[in-house]
Coordinates of C-alpha atoms in Angstrom, one line a residue:
X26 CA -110.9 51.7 -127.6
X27 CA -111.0 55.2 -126.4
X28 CA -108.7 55.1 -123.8
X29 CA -105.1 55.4 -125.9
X30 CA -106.8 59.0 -126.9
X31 CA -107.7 59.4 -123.2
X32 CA -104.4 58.5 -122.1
X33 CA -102.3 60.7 -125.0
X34 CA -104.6 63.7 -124.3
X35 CA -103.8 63.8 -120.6
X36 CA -99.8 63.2 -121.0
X37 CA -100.4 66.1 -123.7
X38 CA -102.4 68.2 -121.0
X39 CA -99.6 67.2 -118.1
X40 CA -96.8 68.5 -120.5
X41 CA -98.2 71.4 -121.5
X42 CA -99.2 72.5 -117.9
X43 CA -95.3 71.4 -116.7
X44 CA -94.2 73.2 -119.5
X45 CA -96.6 77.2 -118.6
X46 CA -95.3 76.1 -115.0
X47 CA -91.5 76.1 -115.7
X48 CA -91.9 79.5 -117.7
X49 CA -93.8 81.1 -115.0
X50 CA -91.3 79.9 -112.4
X51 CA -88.5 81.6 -114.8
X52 CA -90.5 84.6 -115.6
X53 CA -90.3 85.2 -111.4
X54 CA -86.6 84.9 -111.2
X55 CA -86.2 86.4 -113.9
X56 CA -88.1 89.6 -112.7
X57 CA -86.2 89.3 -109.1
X58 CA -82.9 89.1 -110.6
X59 CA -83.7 92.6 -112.7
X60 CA -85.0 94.0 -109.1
X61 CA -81.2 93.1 -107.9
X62 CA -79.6 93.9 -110.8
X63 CA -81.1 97.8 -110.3
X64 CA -80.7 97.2 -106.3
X65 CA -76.8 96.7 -106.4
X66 CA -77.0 99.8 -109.2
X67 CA -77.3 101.7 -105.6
X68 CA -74.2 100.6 -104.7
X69 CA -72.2 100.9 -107.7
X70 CA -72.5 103.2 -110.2
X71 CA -71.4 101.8 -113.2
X72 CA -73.0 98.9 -112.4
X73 CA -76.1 99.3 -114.2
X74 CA -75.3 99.8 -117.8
X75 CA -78.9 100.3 -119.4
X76 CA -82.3 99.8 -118.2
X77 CA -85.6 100.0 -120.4
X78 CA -88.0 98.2 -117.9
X79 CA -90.6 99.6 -115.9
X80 CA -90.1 102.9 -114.4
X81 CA -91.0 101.7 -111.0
X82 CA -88.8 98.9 -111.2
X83 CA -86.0 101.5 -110.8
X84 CA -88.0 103.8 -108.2
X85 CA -88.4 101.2 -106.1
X86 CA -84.9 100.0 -105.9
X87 CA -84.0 103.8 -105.2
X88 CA -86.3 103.9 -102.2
X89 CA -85.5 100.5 -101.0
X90 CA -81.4 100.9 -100.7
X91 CA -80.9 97.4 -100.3
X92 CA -77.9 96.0 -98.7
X93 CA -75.6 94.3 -100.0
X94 CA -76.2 91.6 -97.6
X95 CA -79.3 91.7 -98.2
X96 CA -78.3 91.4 -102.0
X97 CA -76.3 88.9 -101.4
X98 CA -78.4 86.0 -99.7
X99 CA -81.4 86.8 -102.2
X100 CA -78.7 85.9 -104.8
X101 CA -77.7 82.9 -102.9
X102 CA -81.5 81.8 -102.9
X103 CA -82.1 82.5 -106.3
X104 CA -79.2 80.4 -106.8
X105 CA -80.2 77.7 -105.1
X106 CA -84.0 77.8 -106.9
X107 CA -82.2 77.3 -110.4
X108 CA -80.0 74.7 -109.2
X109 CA -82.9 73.0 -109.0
X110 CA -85.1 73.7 -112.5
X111 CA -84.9 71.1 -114.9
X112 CA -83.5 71.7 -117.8
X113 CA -86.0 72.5 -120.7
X114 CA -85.4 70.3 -124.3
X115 CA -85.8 73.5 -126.4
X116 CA -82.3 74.8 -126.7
X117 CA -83.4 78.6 -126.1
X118 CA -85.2 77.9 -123.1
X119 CA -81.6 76.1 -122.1
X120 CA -79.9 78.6 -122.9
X121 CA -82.4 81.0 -120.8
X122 CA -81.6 79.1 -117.5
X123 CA -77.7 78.8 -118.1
X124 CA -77.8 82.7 -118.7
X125 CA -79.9 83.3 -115.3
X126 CA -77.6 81.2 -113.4
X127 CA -74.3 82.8 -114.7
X128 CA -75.8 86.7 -114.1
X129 CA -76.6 85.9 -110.6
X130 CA -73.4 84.0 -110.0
X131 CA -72.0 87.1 -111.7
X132 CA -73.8 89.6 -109.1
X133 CA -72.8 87.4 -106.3
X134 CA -69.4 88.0 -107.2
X135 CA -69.6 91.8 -107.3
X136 CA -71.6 92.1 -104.3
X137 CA -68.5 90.1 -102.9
X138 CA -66.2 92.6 -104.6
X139 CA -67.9 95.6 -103.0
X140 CA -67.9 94.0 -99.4
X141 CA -64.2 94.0 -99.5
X142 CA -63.4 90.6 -101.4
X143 CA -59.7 91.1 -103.1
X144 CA -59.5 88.4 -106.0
X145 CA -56.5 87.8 -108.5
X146 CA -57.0 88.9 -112.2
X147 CA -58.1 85.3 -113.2
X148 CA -60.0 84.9 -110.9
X149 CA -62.2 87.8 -111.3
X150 CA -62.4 87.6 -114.7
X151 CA -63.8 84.2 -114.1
X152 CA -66.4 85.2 -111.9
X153 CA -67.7 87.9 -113.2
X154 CA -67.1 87.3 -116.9
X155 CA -67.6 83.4 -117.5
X156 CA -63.6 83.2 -118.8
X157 CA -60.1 84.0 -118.7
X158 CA -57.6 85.4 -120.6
X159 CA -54.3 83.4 -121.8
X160 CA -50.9 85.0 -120.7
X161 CA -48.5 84.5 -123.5
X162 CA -46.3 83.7 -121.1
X163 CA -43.4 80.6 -122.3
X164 CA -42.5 78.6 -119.3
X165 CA -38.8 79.0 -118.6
X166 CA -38.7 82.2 -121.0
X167 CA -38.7 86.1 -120.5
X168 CA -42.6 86.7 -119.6
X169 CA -42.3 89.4 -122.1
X170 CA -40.8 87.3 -125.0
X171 CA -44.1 87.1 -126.9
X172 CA -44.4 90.9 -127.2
X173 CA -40.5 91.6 -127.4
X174 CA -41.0 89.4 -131.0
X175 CA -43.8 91.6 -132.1
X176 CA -42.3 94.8 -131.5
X177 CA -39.1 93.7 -133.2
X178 CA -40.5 93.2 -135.9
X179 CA -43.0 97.0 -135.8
X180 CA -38.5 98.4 -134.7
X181 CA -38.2 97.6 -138.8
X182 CA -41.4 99.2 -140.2
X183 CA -41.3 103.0 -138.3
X184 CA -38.3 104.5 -138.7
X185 CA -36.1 106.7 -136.7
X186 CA -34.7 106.4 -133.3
X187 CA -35.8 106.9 -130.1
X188 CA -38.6 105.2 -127.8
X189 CA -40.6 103.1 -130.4
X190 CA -44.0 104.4 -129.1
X191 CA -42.7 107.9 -129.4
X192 CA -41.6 107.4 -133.3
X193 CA -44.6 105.5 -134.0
X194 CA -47.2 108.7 -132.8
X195 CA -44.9 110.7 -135.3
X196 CA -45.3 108.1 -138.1
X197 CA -48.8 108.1 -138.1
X198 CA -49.8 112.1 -137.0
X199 CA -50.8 112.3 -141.0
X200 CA -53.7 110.3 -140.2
X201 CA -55.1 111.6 -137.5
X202 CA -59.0 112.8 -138.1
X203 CA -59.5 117.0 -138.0
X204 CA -61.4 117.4 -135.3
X205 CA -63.7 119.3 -137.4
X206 CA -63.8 116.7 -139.9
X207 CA -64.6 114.1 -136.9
X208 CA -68.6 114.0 -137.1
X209 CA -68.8 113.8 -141.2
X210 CA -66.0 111.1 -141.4
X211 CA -67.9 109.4 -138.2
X212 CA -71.2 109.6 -139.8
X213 CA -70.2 108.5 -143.2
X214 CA -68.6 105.3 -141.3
X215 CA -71.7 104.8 -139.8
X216 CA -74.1 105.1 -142.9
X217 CA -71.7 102.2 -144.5
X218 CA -71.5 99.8 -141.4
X219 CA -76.1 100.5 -141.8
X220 CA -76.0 99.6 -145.1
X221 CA -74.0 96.6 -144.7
X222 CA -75.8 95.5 -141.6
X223 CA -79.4 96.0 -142.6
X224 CA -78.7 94.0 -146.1
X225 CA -78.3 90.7 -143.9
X226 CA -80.0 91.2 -141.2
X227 CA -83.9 92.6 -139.7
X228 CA -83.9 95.7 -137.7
X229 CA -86.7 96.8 -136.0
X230 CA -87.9 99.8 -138.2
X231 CA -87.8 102.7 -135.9
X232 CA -84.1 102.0 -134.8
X233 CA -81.8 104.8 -134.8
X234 CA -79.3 106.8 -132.3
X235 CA -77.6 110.3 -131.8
X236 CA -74.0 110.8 -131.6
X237 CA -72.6 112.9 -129.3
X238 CA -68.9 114.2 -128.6
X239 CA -67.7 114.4 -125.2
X240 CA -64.7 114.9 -123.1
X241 CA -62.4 113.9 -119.7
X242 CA -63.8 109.8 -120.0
X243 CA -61.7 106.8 -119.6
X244 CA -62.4 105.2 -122.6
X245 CA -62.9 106.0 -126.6
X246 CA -66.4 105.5 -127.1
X247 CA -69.5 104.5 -125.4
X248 CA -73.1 102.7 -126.3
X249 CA -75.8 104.2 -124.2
X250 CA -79.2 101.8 -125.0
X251 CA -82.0 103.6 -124.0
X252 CA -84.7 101.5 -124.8
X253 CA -87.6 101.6 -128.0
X254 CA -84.5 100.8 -129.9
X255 CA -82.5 103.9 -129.6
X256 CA -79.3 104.5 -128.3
X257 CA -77.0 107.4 -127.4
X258 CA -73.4 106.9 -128.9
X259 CA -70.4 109.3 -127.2
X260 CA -67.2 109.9 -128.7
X261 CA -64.6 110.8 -126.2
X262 CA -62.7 113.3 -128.6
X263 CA -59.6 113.9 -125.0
X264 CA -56.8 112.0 -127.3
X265 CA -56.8 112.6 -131.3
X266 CA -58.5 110.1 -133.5
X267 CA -57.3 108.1 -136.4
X268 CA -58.4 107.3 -139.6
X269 CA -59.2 103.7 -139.0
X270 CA -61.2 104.1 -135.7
X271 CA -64.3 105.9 -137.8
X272 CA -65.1 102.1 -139.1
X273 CA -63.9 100.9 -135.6
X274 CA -66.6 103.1 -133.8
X275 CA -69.2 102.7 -136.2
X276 CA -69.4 99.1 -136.4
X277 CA -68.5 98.5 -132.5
X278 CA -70.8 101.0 -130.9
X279 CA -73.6 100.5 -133.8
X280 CA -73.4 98.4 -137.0
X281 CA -73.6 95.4 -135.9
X282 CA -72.2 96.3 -132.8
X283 CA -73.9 97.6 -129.9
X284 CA -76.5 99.4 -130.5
X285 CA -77.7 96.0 -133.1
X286 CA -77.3 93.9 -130.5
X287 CA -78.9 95.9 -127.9
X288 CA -82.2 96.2 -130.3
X289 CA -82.2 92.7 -131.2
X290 CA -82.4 91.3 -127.6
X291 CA -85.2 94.0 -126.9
X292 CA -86.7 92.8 -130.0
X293 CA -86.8 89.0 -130.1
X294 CA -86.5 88.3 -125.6
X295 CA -88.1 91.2 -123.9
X296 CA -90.9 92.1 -126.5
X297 CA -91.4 88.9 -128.4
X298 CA -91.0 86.6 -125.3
X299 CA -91.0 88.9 -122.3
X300 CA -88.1 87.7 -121.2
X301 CA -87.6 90.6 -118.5
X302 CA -83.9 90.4 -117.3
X303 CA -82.7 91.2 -121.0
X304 CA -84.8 95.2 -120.3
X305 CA -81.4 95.7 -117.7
X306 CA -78.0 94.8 -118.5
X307 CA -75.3 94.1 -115.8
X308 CA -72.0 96.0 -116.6
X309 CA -69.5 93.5 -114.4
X310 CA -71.3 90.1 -116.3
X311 CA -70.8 87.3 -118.4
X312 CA -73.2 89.3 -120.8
X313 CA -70.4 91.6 -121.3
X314 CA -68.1 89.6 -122.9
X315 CA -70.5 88.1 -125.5
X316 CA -71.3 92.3 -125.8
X317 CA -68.1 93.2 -126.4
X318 CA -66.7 90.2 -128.6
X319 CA -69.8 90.8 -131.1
X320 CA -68.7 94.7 -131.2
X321 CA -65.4 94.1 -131.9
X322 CA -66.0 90.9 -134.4
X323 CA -68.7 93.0 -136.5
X324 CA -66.1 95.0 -138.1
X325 CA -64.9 91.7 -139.7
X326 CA -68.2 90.7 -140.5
X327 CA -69.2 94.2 -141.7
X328 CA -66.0 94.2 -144.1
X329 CA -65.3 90.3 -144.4
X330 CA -61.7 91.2 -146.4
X331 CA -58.9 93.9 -145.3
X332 CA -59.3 94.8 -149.4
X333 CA -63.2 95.2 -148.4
X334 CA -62.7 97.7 -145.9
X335 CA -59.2 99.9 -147.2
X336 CA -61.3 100.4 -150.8
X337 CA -63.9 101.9 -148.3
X338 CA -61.8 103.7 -146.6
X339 CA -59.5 104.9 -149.3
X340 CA -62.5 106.2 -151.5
X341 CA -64.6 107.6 -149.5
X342 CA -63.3 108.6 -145.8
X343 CA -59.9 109.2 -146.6
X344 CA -60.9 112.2 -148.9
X345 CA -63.4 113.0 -146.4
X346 CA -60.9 113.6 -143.4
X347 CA -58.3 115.0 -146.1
X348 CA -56.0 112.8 -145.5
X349 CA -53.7 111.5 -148.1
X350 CA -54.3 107.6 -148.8
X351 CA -51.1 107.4 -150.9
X352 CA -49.6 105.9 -147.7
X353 CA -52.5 103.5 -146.6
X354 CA -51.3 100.3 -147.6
X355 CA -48.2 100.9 -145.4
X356 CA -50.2 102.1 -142.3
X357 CA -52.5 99.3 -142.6
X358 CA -49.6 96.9 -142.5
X359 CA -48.8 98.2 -139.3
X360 CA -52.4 98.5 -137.9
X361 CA -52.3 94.7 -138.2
X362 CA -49.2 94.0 -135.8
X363 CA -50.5 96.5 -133.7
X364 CA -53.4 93.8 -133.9
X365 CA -50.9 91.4 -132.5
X366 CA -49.9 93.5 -129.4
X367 CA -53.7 94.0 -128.1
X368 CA -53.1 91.2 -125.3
X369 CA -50.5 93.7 -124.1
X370 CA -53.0 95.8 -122.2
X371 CA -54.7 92.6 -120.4
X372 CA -50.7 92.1 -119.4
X373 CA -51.1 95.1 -117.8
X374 CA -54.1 95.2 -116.1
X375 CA -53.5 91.5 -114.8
X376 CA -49.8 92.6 -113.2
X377 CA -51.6 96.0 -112.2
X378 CA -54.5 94.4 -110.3
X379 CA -52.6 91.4 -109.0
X380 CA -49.9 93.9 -107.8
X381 CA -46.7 92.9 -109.1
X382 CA -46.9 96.7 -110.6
X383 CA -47.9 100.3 -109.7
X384 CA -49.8 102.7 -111.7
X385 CA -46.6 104.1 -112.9
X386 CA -44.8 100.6 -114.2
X387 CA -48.2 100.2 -115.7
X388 CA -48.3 103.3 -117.9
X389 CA -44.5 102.4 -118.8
X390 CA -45.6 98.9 -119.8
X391 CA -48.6 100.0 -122.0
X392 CA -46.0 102.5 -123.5
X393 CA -43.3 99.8 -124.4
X394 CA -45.8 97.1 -125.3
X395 CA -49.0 98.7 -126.5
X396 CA -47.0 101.6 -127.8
X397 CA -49.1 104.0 -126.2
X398 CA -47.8 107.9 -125.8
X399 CA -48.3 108.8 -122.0
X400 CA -51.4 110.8 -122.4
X401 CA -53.1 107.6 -124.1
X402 CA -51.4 105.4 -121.7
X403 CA -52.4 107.3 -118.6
X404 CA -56.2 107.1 -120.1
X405 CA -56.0 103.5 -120.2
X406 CA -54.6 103.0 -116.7
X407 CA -57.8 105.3 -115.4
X408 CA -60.0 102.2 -117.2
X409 CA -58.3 99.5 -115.9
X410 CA -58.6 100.8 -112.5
X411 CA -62.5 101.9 -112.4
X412 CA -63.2 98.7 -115.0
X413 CA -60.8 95.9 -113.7
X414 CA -60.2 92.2 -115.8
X415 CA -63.4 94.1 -117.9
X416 CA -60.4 94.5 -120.5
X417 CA -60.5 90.5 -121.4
X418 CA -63.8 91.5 -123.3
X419 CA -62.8 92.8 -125.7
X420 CA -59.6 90.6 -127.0
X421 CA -60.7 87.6 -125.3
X422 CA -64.7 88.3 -126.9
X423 CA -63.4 88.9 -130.0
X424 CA -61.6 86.0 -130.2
X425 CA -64.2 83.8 -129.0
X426 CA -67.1 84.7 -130.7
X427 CA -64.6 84.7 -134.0
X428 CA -63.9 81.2 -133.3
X429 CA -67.8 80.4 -132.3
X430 CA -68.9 81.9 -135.7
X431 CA -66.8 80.6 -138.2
X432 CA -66.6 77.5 -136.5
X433 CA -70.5 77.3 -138.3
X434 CA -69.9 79.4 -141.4
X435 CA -66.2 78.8 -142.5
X436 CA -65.8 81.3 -145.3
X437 CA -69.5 81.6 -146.4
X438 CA -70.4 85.5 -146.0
X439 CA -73.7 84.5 -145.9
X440 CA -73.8 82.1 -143.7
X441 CA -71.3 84.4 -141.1
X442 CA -74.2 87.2 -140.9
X443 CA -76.6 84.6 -140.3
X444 CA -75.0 83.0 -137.5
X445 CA -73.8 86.3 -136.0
X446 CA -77.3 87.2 -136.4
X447 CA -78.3 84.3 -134.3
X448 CA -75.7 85.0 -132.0
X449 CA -76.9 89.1 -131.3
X450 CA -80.4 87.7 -131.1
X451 CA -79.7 84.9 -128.3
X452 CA -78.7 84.4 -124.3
X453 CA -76.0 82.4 -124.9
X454 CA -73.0 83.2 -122.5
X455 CA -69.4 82.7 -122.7
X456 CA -68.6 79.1 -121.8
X457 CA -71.7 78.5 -124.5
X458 CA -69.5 79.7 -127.5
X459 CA -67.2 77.2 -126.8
X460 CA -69.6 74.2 -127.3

């Protein structure tokens, strides 16, 4: 009569033992793929984007100097020992091993990159980022036809004549931010997007970051995580700044963008779980995307209506900047076909990388199509040279992780900040939103 009992305790004893097994197998490669993740830092520079591991970890890649060969076949083998883990029934656990093997495919692809490998826009954006852009391009058609209708239709709304990109930086000069005025309209921006954020969702309570303001960078703005849930948040001030990129920065680079997400993974992976490859984060990675599409998509969540987030603007930041909001409504109707044209830059970079254009076309393009003045234009040439297809993140994220969230919430607020909560919080990847 006793040997059901028997018999259930040991299949009970033989799962749980599989069970400590398979996490201490992950917890290895887990702690080798951080090792390489700081090993190819040696080689690349902006690979590493933030580290918040043991000191030693990165001292020891330092001294080490791997090769990228050398890189590359421990890749290949850590590869090969995932291939072969079973797939766990809890979905994070999944979720764990589909976000291991992506990162090291990932790093095997950059270590490629670095050897010499040449791959098309697609391509790379595949490898290294878990997805690819769409082209707008109708078969049999102009390739351009999809941004020729948008800018017909911004020829009506700015006025004058001229290049459009050059009557559109005169239309909107009365809403560029004083530089003076920059930090208190940045930091008022920021105490809304906190206050909106921490209403729906648990930060850790000694979670903060500075703001600095910097000069001669490629891009706009930049999330520095540090670690204890801090980060450092630059502003590149090179190009003037407009009213409606306060919110913009504030959300993206903090709250919920960044620096939530960031906090979160610390939070709940490394600390809660000791997940170790979430203490380093691999630039030129899936990761990125899912980074970057939150960001972006948090301004939405943060202000769920366009009402929501002018009233905001128009009462408080507006006045702060001293900028007349008499005109708002009319500049915000054009901020959202400018929306429409933000494909125009992966246009660019795609022809830029794959060729069919040179630096100069490129900077023409991005003025015709993204409107861009030279100086601005120029700036974003510089990024899509250092950073590559990393310009589908942010469009391509935004759109994903927009589709992934309200796919669950529909119009619910409520239930939008909890699944984008879940999202910030989790490994999943990419081709996981579009389960």
């Amino acid at each position: 009569m006793r040997t059901p009992t028997v018999l259930a305790f040991g299949l009970c004893s033989f799962i749980i033992s599989s069970t400590v097994a398979r996490a201490d197998s992950m917890n290895g490669i887990a702690e080798r793929y951080a090792h390489l993740v700081l090993s190819l830092g040696q080689h690349d520079p902006d690979y590493v984007d933030a580290f918040y591991g043991p000191a030693e970890w990165k001292t020891q890649a330092e001294k080490e100097k791997k090769s990228l060969d050398a890189i590359g076949a421990e890749a290949a083998e850590l590869s090969a020992t995932l291939a072969k883990t079973p797939n766990a029934g809890d979905e994070l656990l999944r979720l764990r091993l589909e976000y291991l093997q992506k990162q090291i495919s990932a790093l095997a692809a950059r270590v490629r990159m670095l050897k010499g490998e040449k791959l098309k826009f697609d391509d790379e954006s595949r490898a290294l980022y878990d997805a690819v852009a769409p082209t707008y391009r109708q078969s049999g058609s102009d390739p351009d036809s999809h941004f020729d209708q948008i800018i017909a239709q911004l020829e009506k709304k700015i006025p004058g004549t001229g290049p459009l990109w050059e009557r559109y930086e005169m239309w909107r000069k009365p809403f560029v931010i004083p530089k003076e005025k920059l930090d208190t309209v940045f930091q008022l921006a920021i105490k809304e997007c906190r206050a909106r954020t921490l209403a729906h969702v648990a930060l850790p309570p000694n979670e903060s970051f500075t703001v600095e303001y910097v000069t001669n960078k490629p891009w706009g703005g930049y999330n520095w995580y540090k670690g204890n849930f801090h980060s450092v948040i630059q502003v590149n001030t090179d190009l003037p700044i407009f009213i409606d990129r306060a919110v913009d920065l504030a959300a993206h680079e903090g709250y919920p963008g960044h620096h939530v997400y960031n906090s979160l993974l610390e939070k709940n992976l490394v600390r809660d779980r000791g997940w170790v490859e979430f203490s380093v984060y691999a630039l030129f990675s899936p990761q990125s995307l899912v980074a970057e599409g939150t960001a972006n998509f948090g301004r939405d969540v943060a202000f769920p209506t366009n009402t929501e987030r002018m009233k905001f603007e128009k009462e408080v930041l507006f006045p702060a900047a001293g900028i007349d909001s008499k005109r708002a409504d009319e500049y915000y109707a054009v901020q959202d076909l400018m929306k429409q044209l933000d494909y125009a830059v992966n246009e660019a970079a795609r022809r830029l990388i794959n060729g069919e254009i040179d630096e100069n076309a490129a900077m023409q393009w991005l003025q015709k199509y993204a409107l861009m003045e030279p100086a601005r234009a120029k700036q974003r040439v510089k990024f899509i040279q250092r950073y590559r297809s990393y310009v589908i993140n942010y469009n391509l994220g935004e759109d994903m992780v927009r589709r992934y969230i309200e796919k669950r919430s529909g119009t619910d607020p409520e239930k939008r900040w909890s699944e984008f909560g879940k999202l910030l919080s989790s490994p999943r990847l990419p081709s996981g939103l579009t389960d």
